[in-house]
Amino acid sequence: MQTTVYRWPGEGAIKYAREQIAGLTRDQAASHIPRLLKELPDDKRVKRCDYCCYPWRDDSLRNTKRTCSVECKTGIKTLQRRQQRADKALLAGKSKKRTKRELNYIWWLEHPFWLDEYEMLKYSWKIEKPMDTESLAYIFGNQQIHGSGNRRKKAHKPHEEDNKAARDFNRWTRQKLRS
């Protein structure tokens, strides 16, 4: 027996379900919806969407659509491209080049360890950069002054920028008038 994998329903499936349960009470709709999902009616225009697997009514002229909405069509195309890339990679036979960390770090055991001490030091230097005591004291002092994680903000002087812009504009207009 094949199990159906349902995804988020598309617009066409929602529209069809609303048509089917219109005028029913909540209890009646709750008992009617599982029947809608299990068996399709005899109408040839009612199909299952190839992507979301919900029933929907095909409104195309030739009755040839396979998905209930544009989103479902995009989802199918995405899955097809993913499959094509996987097939292409399988046929090409090229695998991703392993990094030195993947080669020298055994992470999957209960107690991970490095096979090469030199690679361990190269990797840890990128993450935990050593600092001298003067740099640490400078950082600690700034944290005490400005708070941890905060950056020093420039003091805003409200009219200074406006005055500078006005002076520049006046200088520019005087040069234009002289020439």
mmCIF file with all atom_site columns, C-alpha atoms in Angstrom:
data_model
loop_
_atom_site.group_PDB
_atom_site.id
_atom_site.type_symbol
_atom_site.label_atom_id
_atom_site.label_alt_id
_atom_site.label_comp_id
_atom_site.label_asym_id
_atom_site.label_entity_id
_atom_site.label_seq_id
_atom_site.pdbx_PDB_ins_code
_atom_site.Cartn_x
_atom_site.Cartn_y
_atom_site.Cartn_z
_atom_site.occupancy
_atom_site.B_iso_or_equiv
_atom_site.pdbx_formal_charge
_atom_site.auth_seq_id
_atom_site.auth_comp_id
_atom_site.auth_asym_id
_atom_site.auth_atom_id
_atom_site.pdbx_PDB_model_num
ATOM 1   C CA . MET A 1 1   ? 0.000   0.000  0.000   1.00 0.00 ? 1   MET A CA 1
ATOM 2   C CA . GLN A 1 2   ? 1.378   3.380  -1.017  1.00 0.00 ? 2   GLN A CA 1
ATOM 3   C CA . THR A 1 3   ? 1.239   6.135  1.566   1.00 0.00 ? 3   THR A CA 1
ATOM 4   C CA . THR A 1 4   ? 0.480   9.666  0.428   1.00 0.00 ? 4   THR A CA 1
ATOM 5   C CA . VAL A 1 5   ? 2.781   12.429 1.586   1.00 0.00 ? 5   VAL A CA 1
ATOM 6   C CA . TYR A 1 6   ? 0.758   15.598 2.058   1.00 0.00 ? 6   TYR A CA 1
ATOM 7   C CA . ARG A 1 7   ? 2.380   19.010 1.880   1.00 0.00 ? 7   ARG A CA 1
ATOM 8   C CA . TRP A 1 8   ? 0.821   22.423 2.407   1.00 0.00 ? 8   TRP A CA 1
ATOM 9   C CA . PRO A 1 9   ? -2.242  22.548 0.153   1.00 0.00 ? 9   PRO A CA 1
ATOM 10  C CA . GLY A 1 10  ? -2.152  24.788 -2.907  1.00 0.00 ? 10  GLY A CA 1
ATOM 11  C CA . GLU A 1 11  ? -4.736  27.407 -3.844  1.00 0.00 ? 11  GLU A CA 1
ATOM 12  C CA . GLY A 1 12  ? -6.664  25.067 -6.160  1.00 0.00 ? 12  GLY A CA 1
ATOM 13  C CA . ALA A 1 13  ? -6.959  22.398 -3.450  1.00 0.00 ? 13  ALA A CA 1
ATOM 14  C CA . ILE A 1 14  ? -8.195  24.945 -0.906  1.00 0.00 ? 14  ILE A CA 1
ATOM 15  C CA . LYS A 1 15  ? -10.742 26.297 -3.376  1.00 0.00 ? 15  LYS A CA 1
ATOM 16  C CA . TYR A 1 16  ? -12.033 22.773 -4.151  1.00 0.00 ? 16  TYR A CA 1
ATOM 17  C CA . ALA A 1 17  ? -12.308 21.890 -0.440  1.00 0.00 ? 17  ALA A CA 1
ATOM 18  C CA . ARG A 1 18  ? -14.241 25.103 0.250   1.00 0.00 ? 18  ARG A CA 1
ATOM 19  C CA . GLU A 1 19  ? -16.669 24.253 -2.563  1.00 0.00 ? 19  GLU A CA 1
ATOM 20  C CA . GLN A 1 20  ? -17.207 20.778 -1.124  1.00 0.00 ? 20  GLN A CA 1
ATOM 21  C CA . ILE A 1 21  ? -17.867 21.839 2.472   1.00 0.00 ? 21  ILE A CA 1
ATOM 22  C CA . ALA A 1 22  ? -19.820 25.023 1.725   1.00 0.00 ? 22  ALA A CA 1
ATOM 23  C CA . GLY A 1 23  ? -23.037 25.075 3.743   1.00 0.00 ? 23  GLY A CA 1
ATOM 24  C CA . LEU A 1 24  ? -22.024 22.219 6.069   1.00 0.00 ? 24  LEU A CA 1
ATOM 25  C CA . THR A 1 25  ? -21.691 22.519 9.811   1.00 0.00 ? 25  THR A CA 1
ATOM 26  C CA . ARG A 1 26  ? -18.318 22.046 11.470  1.00 0.00 ? 26  ARG A CA 1
ATOM 27  C CA . ASP A 1 27  ? -19.099 18.454 12.523  1.00 0.00 ? 27  ASP A CA 1
ATOM 28  C CA . GLN A 1 28  ? -20.420 17.520 9.093   1.00 0.00 ? 28  GLN A CA 1
ATOM 29  C CA . ALA A 1 29  ? -17.355 19.051 7.407   1.00 0.00 ? 29  ALA A CA 1
ATOM 30  C CA . ALA A 1 30  ? -15.035 17.159 9.787   1.00 0.00 ? 30  ALA A CA 1
ATOM 31  C CA . SER A 1 31  ? -16.594 13.831 8.741   1.00 0.00 ? 31  SER A CA 1
ATOM 32  C CA . HIS A 1 32  ? -16.693 14.791 5.021   1.00 0.00 ? 32  HIS A CA 1
ATOM 33  C CA . ILE A 1 33  ? -13.047 15.917 4.629   1.00 0.00 ? 33  ILE A CA 1
ATOM 34  C CA . PRO A 1 34  ? -11.421 12.474 5.241   1.00 0.00 ? 34  PRO A CA 1
ATOM 35  C CA . ARG A 1 35  ? -13.656 11.025 2.503   1.00 0.00 ? 35  ARG A CA 1
ATOM 36  C CA . LEU A 1 36  ? -12.515 13.782 0.149   1.00 0.00 ? 36  LEU A CA 1
ATOM 37  C CA . LEU A 1 37  ? -8.882  12.875 0.789   1.00 0.00 ? 37  LEU A CA 1
ATOM 38  C CA . LYS A 1 38  ? -9.347  9.107  0.355   1.00 0.00 ? 38  LYS A CA 1
ATOM 39  C CA . GLU A 1 39  ? -11.476 8.797  -2.762  1.00 0.00 ? 39  GLU A CA 1
ATOM 40  C CA . LEU A 1 40  ? -11.909 11.039 -5.768  1.00 0.00 ? 40  LEU A CA 1
ATOM 41  C CA . PRO A 1 41  ? -15.356 11.553 -7.305  1.00 0.00 ? 41  PRO A CA 1
ATOM 42  C CA . ASP A 1 42  ? -16.236 10.277 -10.806 1.00 0.00 ? 42  ASP A CA 1
ATOM 43  C CA . ASP A 1 43  ? -15.703 13.773 -12.257 1.00 0.00 ? 43  ASP A CA 1
ATOM 44  C CA . LYS A 1 44  ? -12.748 13.612 -14.695 1.00 0.00 ? 44  LYS A CA 1
ATOM 45  C CA . ARG A 1 45  ? -11.771 17.165 -13.883 1.00 0.00 ? 45  ARG A CA 1
ATOM 46  C CA . VAL A 1 46  ? -11.098 16.357 -10.226 1.00 0.00 ? 46  VAL A CA 1
ATOM 47  C CA . LYS A 1 47  ? -7.493  15.185 -9.821  1.00 0.00 ? 47  LYS A CA 1
ATOM 48  C CA . ARG A 1 48  ? -4.797  14.838 -7.193  1.00 0.00 ? 48  ARG A CA 1
ATOM 49  C CA . CYS A 1 49  ? -2.112  17.494 -7.301  1.00 0.00 ? 49  CYS A CA 1
ATOM 50  C CA . ASP A 1 50  ? 1.278   15.996 -8.170  1.00 0.00 ? 50  ASP A CA 1
ATOM 51  C CA . TYR A 1 51  ? 2.998   18.091 -5.516  1.00 0.00 ? 51  TYR A CA 1
ATOM 52  C CA . CYS A 1 52  ? 0.711   18.553 -2.501  1.00 0.00 ? 52  CYS A CA 1
ATOM 53  C CA . CYS A 1 53  ? -1.439  15.412 -3.169  1.00 0.00 ? 53  CYS A CA 1
ATOM 54  C CA . TYR A 1 54  ? -4.739  17.129 -2.311  1.00 0.00 ? 54  TYR A CA 1
ATOM 55  C CA . PRO A 1 55  ? -7.749  16.834 -4.654  1.00 0.00 ? 55  PRO A CA 1
ATOM 56  C CA . TRP A 1 56  ? -8.552  19.816 -6.868  1.00 0.00 ? 56  TRP A CA 1
ATOM 57  C CA . ARG A 1 57  ? -10.674 20.670 -9.916  1.00 0.00 ? 57  ARG A CA 1
ATOM 58  C CA . ASP A 1 58  ? -8.778  21.280 -13.173 1.00 0.00 ? 58  ASP A CA 1
ATOM 59  C CA . ASP A 1 59  ? -10.156 24.349 -14.933 1.00 0.00 ? 59  ASP A CA 1
ATOM 60  C CA . SER A 1 60  ? -7.882  24.208 -17.990 1.00 0.00 ? 60  SER A CA 1
ATOM 61  C CA . LEU A 1 61  ? -9.354  23.847 -21.462 1.00 0.00 ? 61  LEU A CA 1
ATOM 62  C CA . ARG A 1 62  ? -7.798  20.460 -22.275 1.00 0.00 ? 62  ARG A CA 1
ATOM 63  C CA . ASN A 1 63  ? -7.779  19.133 -18.689 1.00 0.00 ? 63  ASN A CA 1
ATOM 64  C CA . THR A 1 64  ? -3.982  18.670 -18.774 1.00 0.00 ? 64  THR A CA 1
ATOM 65  C CA . LYS A 1 65  ? -2.742  20.510 -15.678 1.00 0.00 ? 65  LYS A CA 1
ATOM 66  C CA . ARG A 1 66  ? -0.929  18.394 -13.127 1.00 0.00 ? 66  ARG A CA 1
ATOM 67  C CA . THR A 1 67  ? -0.714  20.822 -10.195 1.00 0.00 ? 67  THR A CA 1
ATOM 68  C CA . CYS A 1 68  ? -3.343  22.867 -8.390  1.00 0.00 ? 68  CYS A CA 1
ATOM 69  C CA . SER A 1 69  ? -1.425  26.158 -8.177  1.00 0.00 ? 69  SER A CA 1
ATOM 70  C CA . VAL A 1 70  ? 1.663   28.038 -9.276  1.00 0.00 ? 70  VAL A CA 1
ATOM 71  C CA . GLU A 1 71  ? 3.348   27.346 -5.912  1.00 0.00 ? 71  GLU A CA 1
ATOM 72  C CA . CYS A 1 72  ? 2.908   23.594 -6.374  1.00 0.00 ? 72  CYS A CA 1
ATOM 73  C CA . LYS A 1 73  ? 4.299   23.833 -9.913  1.00 0.00 ? 73  LYS A CA 1
ATOM 74  C CA . THR A 1 74  ? 7.341   25.688 -8.576  1.00 0.00 ? 74  THR A CA 1
ATOM 75  C CA . GLY A 1 75  ? 7.756   23.033 -5.867  1.00 0.00 ? 75  GLY A CA 1
ATOM 76  C CA . ILE A 1 76  ? 7.747   20.236 -8.457  1.00 0.00 ? 76  ILE A CA 1
ATOM 77  C CA . LYS A 1 77  ? 10.296  22.069 -10.608 1.00 0.00 ? 77  LYS A CA 1
ATOM 78  C CA . THR A 1 78  ? 12.514  22.537 -7.549  1.00 0.00 ? 78  THR A CA 1
ATOM 79  C CA . LEU A 1 79  ? 12.381  18.828 -6.767  1.00 0.00 ? 79  LEU A CA 1
ATOM 80  C CA . GLN A 1 80  ? 13.141  17.994 -10.413 1.00 0.00 ? 80  GLN A CA 1
ATOM 81  C CA . ARG A 1 81  ? 16.175  20.302 -10.473 1.00 0.00 ? 81  ARG A CA 1
ATOM 82  C CA . ARG A 1 82  ? 17.445  18.813 -7.211  1.00 0.00 ? 82  ARG A CA 1
ATOM 83  C CA . GLN A 1 83  ? 17.114  15.315 -8.688  1.00 0.00 ? 83  GLN A CA 1
ATOM 84  C CA . GLN A 1 84  ? 18.863  16.382 -11.900 1.00 0.00 ? 84  GLN A CA 1
ATOM 85  C CA . ARG A 1 85  ? 21.772  17.871 -9.928  1.00 0.00 ? 85  ARG A CA 1
ATOM 86  C CA . ALA A 1 86  ? 22.067  14.714 -7.856  1.00 0.00 ? 86  ALA A CA 1
ATOM 87  C CA . ASP A 1 87  ? 22.048  12.525 -10.992 1.00 0.00 ? 87  ASP A CA 1
ATOM 88  C CA . LYS A 1 88  ? 24.627  14.745 -12.664 1.00 0.00 ? 88  LYS A CA 1
ATOM 89  C CA . ALA A 1 89  ? 26.902  14.597 -9.615  1.00 0.00 ? 89  ALA A CA 1
ATOM 90  C CA . LEU A 1 90  ? 26.505  10.829 -9.442  1.00 0.00 ? 90  LEU A CA 1
ATOM 91  C CA . LEU A 1 91  ? 27.390  10.393 -13.113 1.00 0.00 ? 91  LEU A CA 1
ATOM 92  C CA . ALA A 1 92  ? 30.295  12.826 -12.964 1.00 0.00 ? 92  ALA A CA 1
ATOM 93  C CA . GLY A 1 93  ? 31.879  10.835 -10.166 1.00 0.00 ? 93  GLY A CA 1
ATOM 94  C CA . LYS A 1 94  ? 33.521  13.909 -8.700  1.00 0.00 ? 94  LYS A CA 1
ATOM 95  C CA . SER A 1 95  ? 33.321  14.211 -4.967  1.00 0.00 ? 95  SER A CA 1
ATOM 96  C CA . LYS A 1 96  ? 33.914  17.292 -2.896  1.00 0.00 ? 96  LYS A CA 1
ATOM 97  C CA . LYS A 1 97  ? 37.529  17.728 -1.882  1.00 0.00 ? 97  LYS A CA 1
ATOM 98  C CA . ARG A 1 98  ? 37.881  17.092 1.827   1.00 0.00 ? 98  ARG A CA 1
ATOM 99  C CA . THR A 1 99  ? 39.364  19.834 3.945   1.00 0.00 ? 99  THR A CA 1
ATOM 100 C CA . LYS A 1 100 ? 42.298  19.343 6.270   1.00 0.00 ? 100 LYS A CA 1
ATOM 101 C CA . ARG A 1 101 ? 39.954  19.645 9.224   1.00 0.00 ? 101 ARG A CA 1
ATOM 102 C CA . GLU A 1 102 ? 37.790  16.808 7.886   1.00 0.00 ? 102 GLU A CA 1
ATOM 103 C CA . LEU A 1 103 ? 40.893  14.697 7.386   1.00 0.00 ? 103 LEU A CA 1
ATOM 104 C CA . ASN A 1 104 ? 42.508  15.380 10.772  1.00 0.00 ? 104 ASN A CA 1
ATOM 105 C CA . TYR A 1 105 ? 39.630  15.878 13.237  1.00 0.00 ? 105 TYR A CA 1
ATOM 106 C CA . ILE A 1 106 ? 37.702  12.854 14.487  1.00 0.00 ? 106 ILE A CA 1
ATOM 107 C CA . TRP A 1 107 ? 34.476  14.445 15.710  1.00 0.00 ? 107 TRP A CA 1
ATOM 108 C CA . TRP A 1 108 ? 32.038  11.527 15.624  1.00 0.00 ? 108 TRP A CA 1
ATOM 109 C CA . LEU A 1 109 ? 33.410  9.645  18.616  1.00 0.00 ? 109 LEU A CA 1
ATOM 110 C CA . GLU A 1 110 ? 32.385  10.180 22.225  1.00 0.00 ? 110 GLU A CA 1
ATOM 111 C CA . HIS A 1 111 ? 35.646  12.030 22.903  1.00 0.00 ? 111 HIS A CA 1
ATOM 112 C CA . PRO A 1 112 ? 36.665  13.873 19.712  1.00 0.00 ? 112 PRO A CA 1
ATOM 113 C CA . PHE A 1 113 ? 40.365  14.328 19.016  1.00 0.00 ? 113 PHE A CA 1
ATOM 114 C CA . TRP A 1 114 ? 42.843  15.628 16.454  1.00 0.00 ? 114 TRP A CA 1
ATOM 115 C CA . LEU A 1 115 ? 45.169  13.332 14.515  1.00 0.00 ? 115 LEU A CA 1
ATOM 116 C CA . ASP A 1 116 ? 47.692  16.080 13.783  1.00 0.00 ? 116 ASP A CA 1
ATOM 117 C CA . GLU A 1 117 ? 48.702  18.624 16.427  1.00 0.00 ? 117 GLU A CA 1
ATOM 118 C CA . TYR A 1 118 ? 49.937  21.136 13.841  1.00 0.00 ? 118 TYR A CA 1
ATOM 119 C CA . GLU A 1 119 ? 46.512  21.205 12.110  1.00 0.00 ? 119 GLU A CA 1
ATOM 120 C CA . MET A 1 120 ? 44.835  21.590 15.521  1.00 0.00 ? 120 MET A CA 1
ATOM 121 C CA . LEU A 1 121 ? 46.952  24.657 16.313  1.00 0.00 ? 121 LEU A CA 1
ATOM 122 C CA . LYS A 1 122 ? 46.327  26.155 12.865  1.00 0.00 ? 122 LYS A CA 1
ATOM 123 C CA . TYR A 1 123 ? 42.579  25.708 13.266  1.00 0.00 ? 123 TYR A CA 1
ATOM 124 C CA . SER A 1 124 ? 42.352  26.910 16.868  1.00 0.00 ? 124 SER A CA 1
ATOM 125 C CA . TRP A 1 125 ? 44.363  30.052 16.057  1.00 0.00 ? 125 TRP A CA 1
ATOM 126 C CA . LYS A 1 126 ? 41.575  31.162 13.673  1.00 0.00 ? 126 LYS A CA 1
ATOM 127 C CA . ILE A 1 127 ? 38.961  30.803 16.394  1.00 0.00 ? 127 ILE A CA 1
ATOM 128 C CA . GLU A 1 128 ? 40.857  31.640 19.587  1.00 0.00 ? 128 GLU A CA 1
ATOM 129 C CA . LYS A 1 129 ? 43.338  34.323 18.665  1.00 0.00 ? 129 LYS A CA 1
ATOM 130 C CA . PRO A 1 130 ? 45.908  34.855 21.443  1.00 0.00 ? 130 PRO A CA 1
ATOM 131 C CA . MET A 1 131 ? 46.282  38.410 22.821  1.00 0.00 ? 131 MET A CA 1
ATOM 132 C CA . ASP A 1 132 ? 48.918  40.062 24.949  1.00 0.00 ? 132 ASP A CA 1
ATOM 133 C CA . THR A 1 133 ? 48.093  41.525 28.364  1.00 0.00 ? 133 THR A CA 1
ATOM 134 C CA . GLU A 1 134 ? 48.050  45.146 27.113  1.00 0.00 ? 134 GLU A CA 1
ATOM 135 C CA . SER A 1 135 ? 45.331  44.367 24.538  1.00 0.00 ? 135 SER A CA 1
ATOM 136 C CA . LEU A 1 136 ? 43.260  42.530 27.130  1.00 0.00 ? 136 LEU A CA 1
ATOM 137 C CA . ALA A 1 137 ? 43.615  45.434 29.580  1.00 0.00 ? 137 ALA A CA 1
ATOM 138 C CA . TYR A 1 138 ? 42.529  47.901 26.873  1.00 0.00 ? 138 TYR A CA 1
ATOM 139 C CA . ILE A 1 139 ? 39.443  45.810 26.053  1.00 0.00 ? 139 ILE A CA 1
ATOM 140 C CA . PHE A 1 140 ? 38.554  45.392 29.724  1.00 0.00 ? 140 PHE A CA 1
ATOM 141 C CA . GLY A 1 141 ? 38.911  49.164 30.317  1.00 0.00 ? 141 GLY A CA 1
ATOM 142 C CA . ASN A 1 142 ? 36.610  49.979 27.392  1.00 0.00 ? 142 ASN A CA 1
ATOM 143 C CA . GLN A 1 143 ? 34.056  47.490 28.685  1.00 0.00 ? 143 GLN A CA 1
ATOM 144 C CA . GLN A 1 144 ? 34.080  49.204 32.058  1.00 0.00 ? 144 GLN A CA 1
ATOM 145 C CA . ILE A 1 145 ? 33.598  52.623 30.470  1.00 0.00 ? 145 ILE A CA 1
ATOM 146 C CA . HIS A 1 146 ? 31.076  51.829 27.727  1.00 0.00 ? 146 HIS A CA 1
ATOM 147 C CA . GLY A 1 147 ? 29.554  48.554 28.936  1.00 0.00 ? 147 GLY A CA 1
ATOM 148 C CA . SER A 1 148 ? 30.087  45.099 27.450  1.00 0.00 ? 148 SER A CA 1
ATOM 149 C CA . GLY A 1 149 ? 29.085  44.699 23.817  1.00 0.00 ? 149 GLY A CA 1
ATOM 150 C CA . ASN A 1 150 ? 28.372  48.369 23.266  1.00 0.00 ? 150 ASN A CA 1
ATOM 151 C CA . ARG A 1 151 ? 30.280  50.493 20.859  1.00 0.00 ? 151 ARG A CA 1
ATOM 152 C CA . ARG A 1 152 ? 31.325  54.017 21.482  1.00 0.00 ? 152 ARG A CA 1
ATOM 153 C CA . LYS A 1 153 ? 28.976  56.460 19.788  1.00 0.00 ? 153 LYS A CA 1
ATOM 154 C CA . LYS A 1 154 ? 30.005  59.813 18.461  1.00 0.00 ? 154 LYS A CA 1
ATOM 155 C CA . ALA A 1 155 ? 28.633  62.756 20.373  1.00 0.00 ? 155 ALA A CA 1
ATOM 156 C CA . HIS A 1 156 ? 25.959  64.333 18.203  1.00 0.00 ? 156 HIS A CA 1
ATOM 157 C CA . LYS A 1 157 ? 26.013  68.100 18.009  1.00 0.00 ? 157 LYS A CA 1
ATOM 158 C CA . PRO A 1 158 ? 22.699  69.032 16.393  1.00 0.00 ? 158 PRO A CA 1
ATOM 159 C CA . HIS A 1 159 ? 23.518  72.327 14.666  1.00 0.00 ? 159 HIS A CA 1
ATOM 160 C CA . GLU A 1 160 ? 27.154  71.742 13.769  1.00 0.00 ? 160 GLU A CA 1
ATOM 161 C CA . GLU A 1 161 ? 26.386  69.632 10.667  1.00 0.00 ? 161 GLU A CA 1
ATOM 162 C CA . ASP A 1 162 ? 23.653  72.049 9.546   1.00 0.00 ? 162 ASP A CA 1
ATOM 163 C CA . ASN A 1 163 ? 25.983  75.024 9.882   1.00 0.00 ? 163 ASN A CA 1
ATOM 164 C CA . LYS A 1 164 ? 28.714  73.225 7.915   1.00 0.00 ? 164 LYS A CA 1
ATOM 165 C CA . ALA A 1 165 ? 26.276  72.391 5.091   1.00 0.00 ? 165 ALA A CA 1
ATOM 166 C CA . ALA A 1 166 ? 25.087  76.007 4.970   1.00 0.00 ? 166 ALA A CA 1
ATOM 167 C CA . ARG A 1 167 ? 28.685  77.308 4.824   1.00 0.00 ? 167 ARG A CA 1
ATOM 168 C CA . ASP A 1 168 ? 29.524  74.894 1.978   1.00 0.00 ? 168 ASP A CA 1
ATOM 169 C CA . PHE A 1 169 ? 26.394  75.921 0.062   1.00 0.00 ? 169 PHE A CA 1
ATOM 170 C CA . ASN A 1 170 ? 27.163  79.641 0.498   1.00 0.00 ? 170 ASN A CA 1
ATOM 171 C CA . ARG A 1 171 ? 30.767  79.139 -0.617  1.00 0.00 ? 171 ARG A CA 1
ATOM 172 C CA . TRP A 1 172 ? 29.560  77.242 -3.704  1.00 0.00 ? 172 TRP A CA 1
ATOM 173 C CA . THR A 1 173 ? 27.006  79.932 -4.641  1.00 0.00 ? 173 THR A CA 1
ATOM 174 C CA . ARG A 1 174 ? 29.567  82.722 -4.215  1.00 0.00 ? 174 ARG A CA 1
ATOM 175 C CA . GLN A 1 175 ? 31.965  80.906 -6.545  1.00 0.00 ? 175 GLN A CA 1
ATOM 176 C CA . LYS A 1 176 ? 29.201  80.469 -9.116  1.00 0.00 ? 176 LYS A CA 1
ATOM 177 C CA . LEU A 1 177 ? 28.260  84.156 -8.938  1.00 0.00 ? 177 LEU A CA 1
ATOM 178 C CA . ARG A 1 178 ? 31.872  85.279 -9.367  1.00 0.00 ? 178 ARG A CA 1
ATOM 179 C CA . SER A 1 179 ? 32.428  83.192 -12.471 1.00 0.00 ? 179 SER A CA 1
#
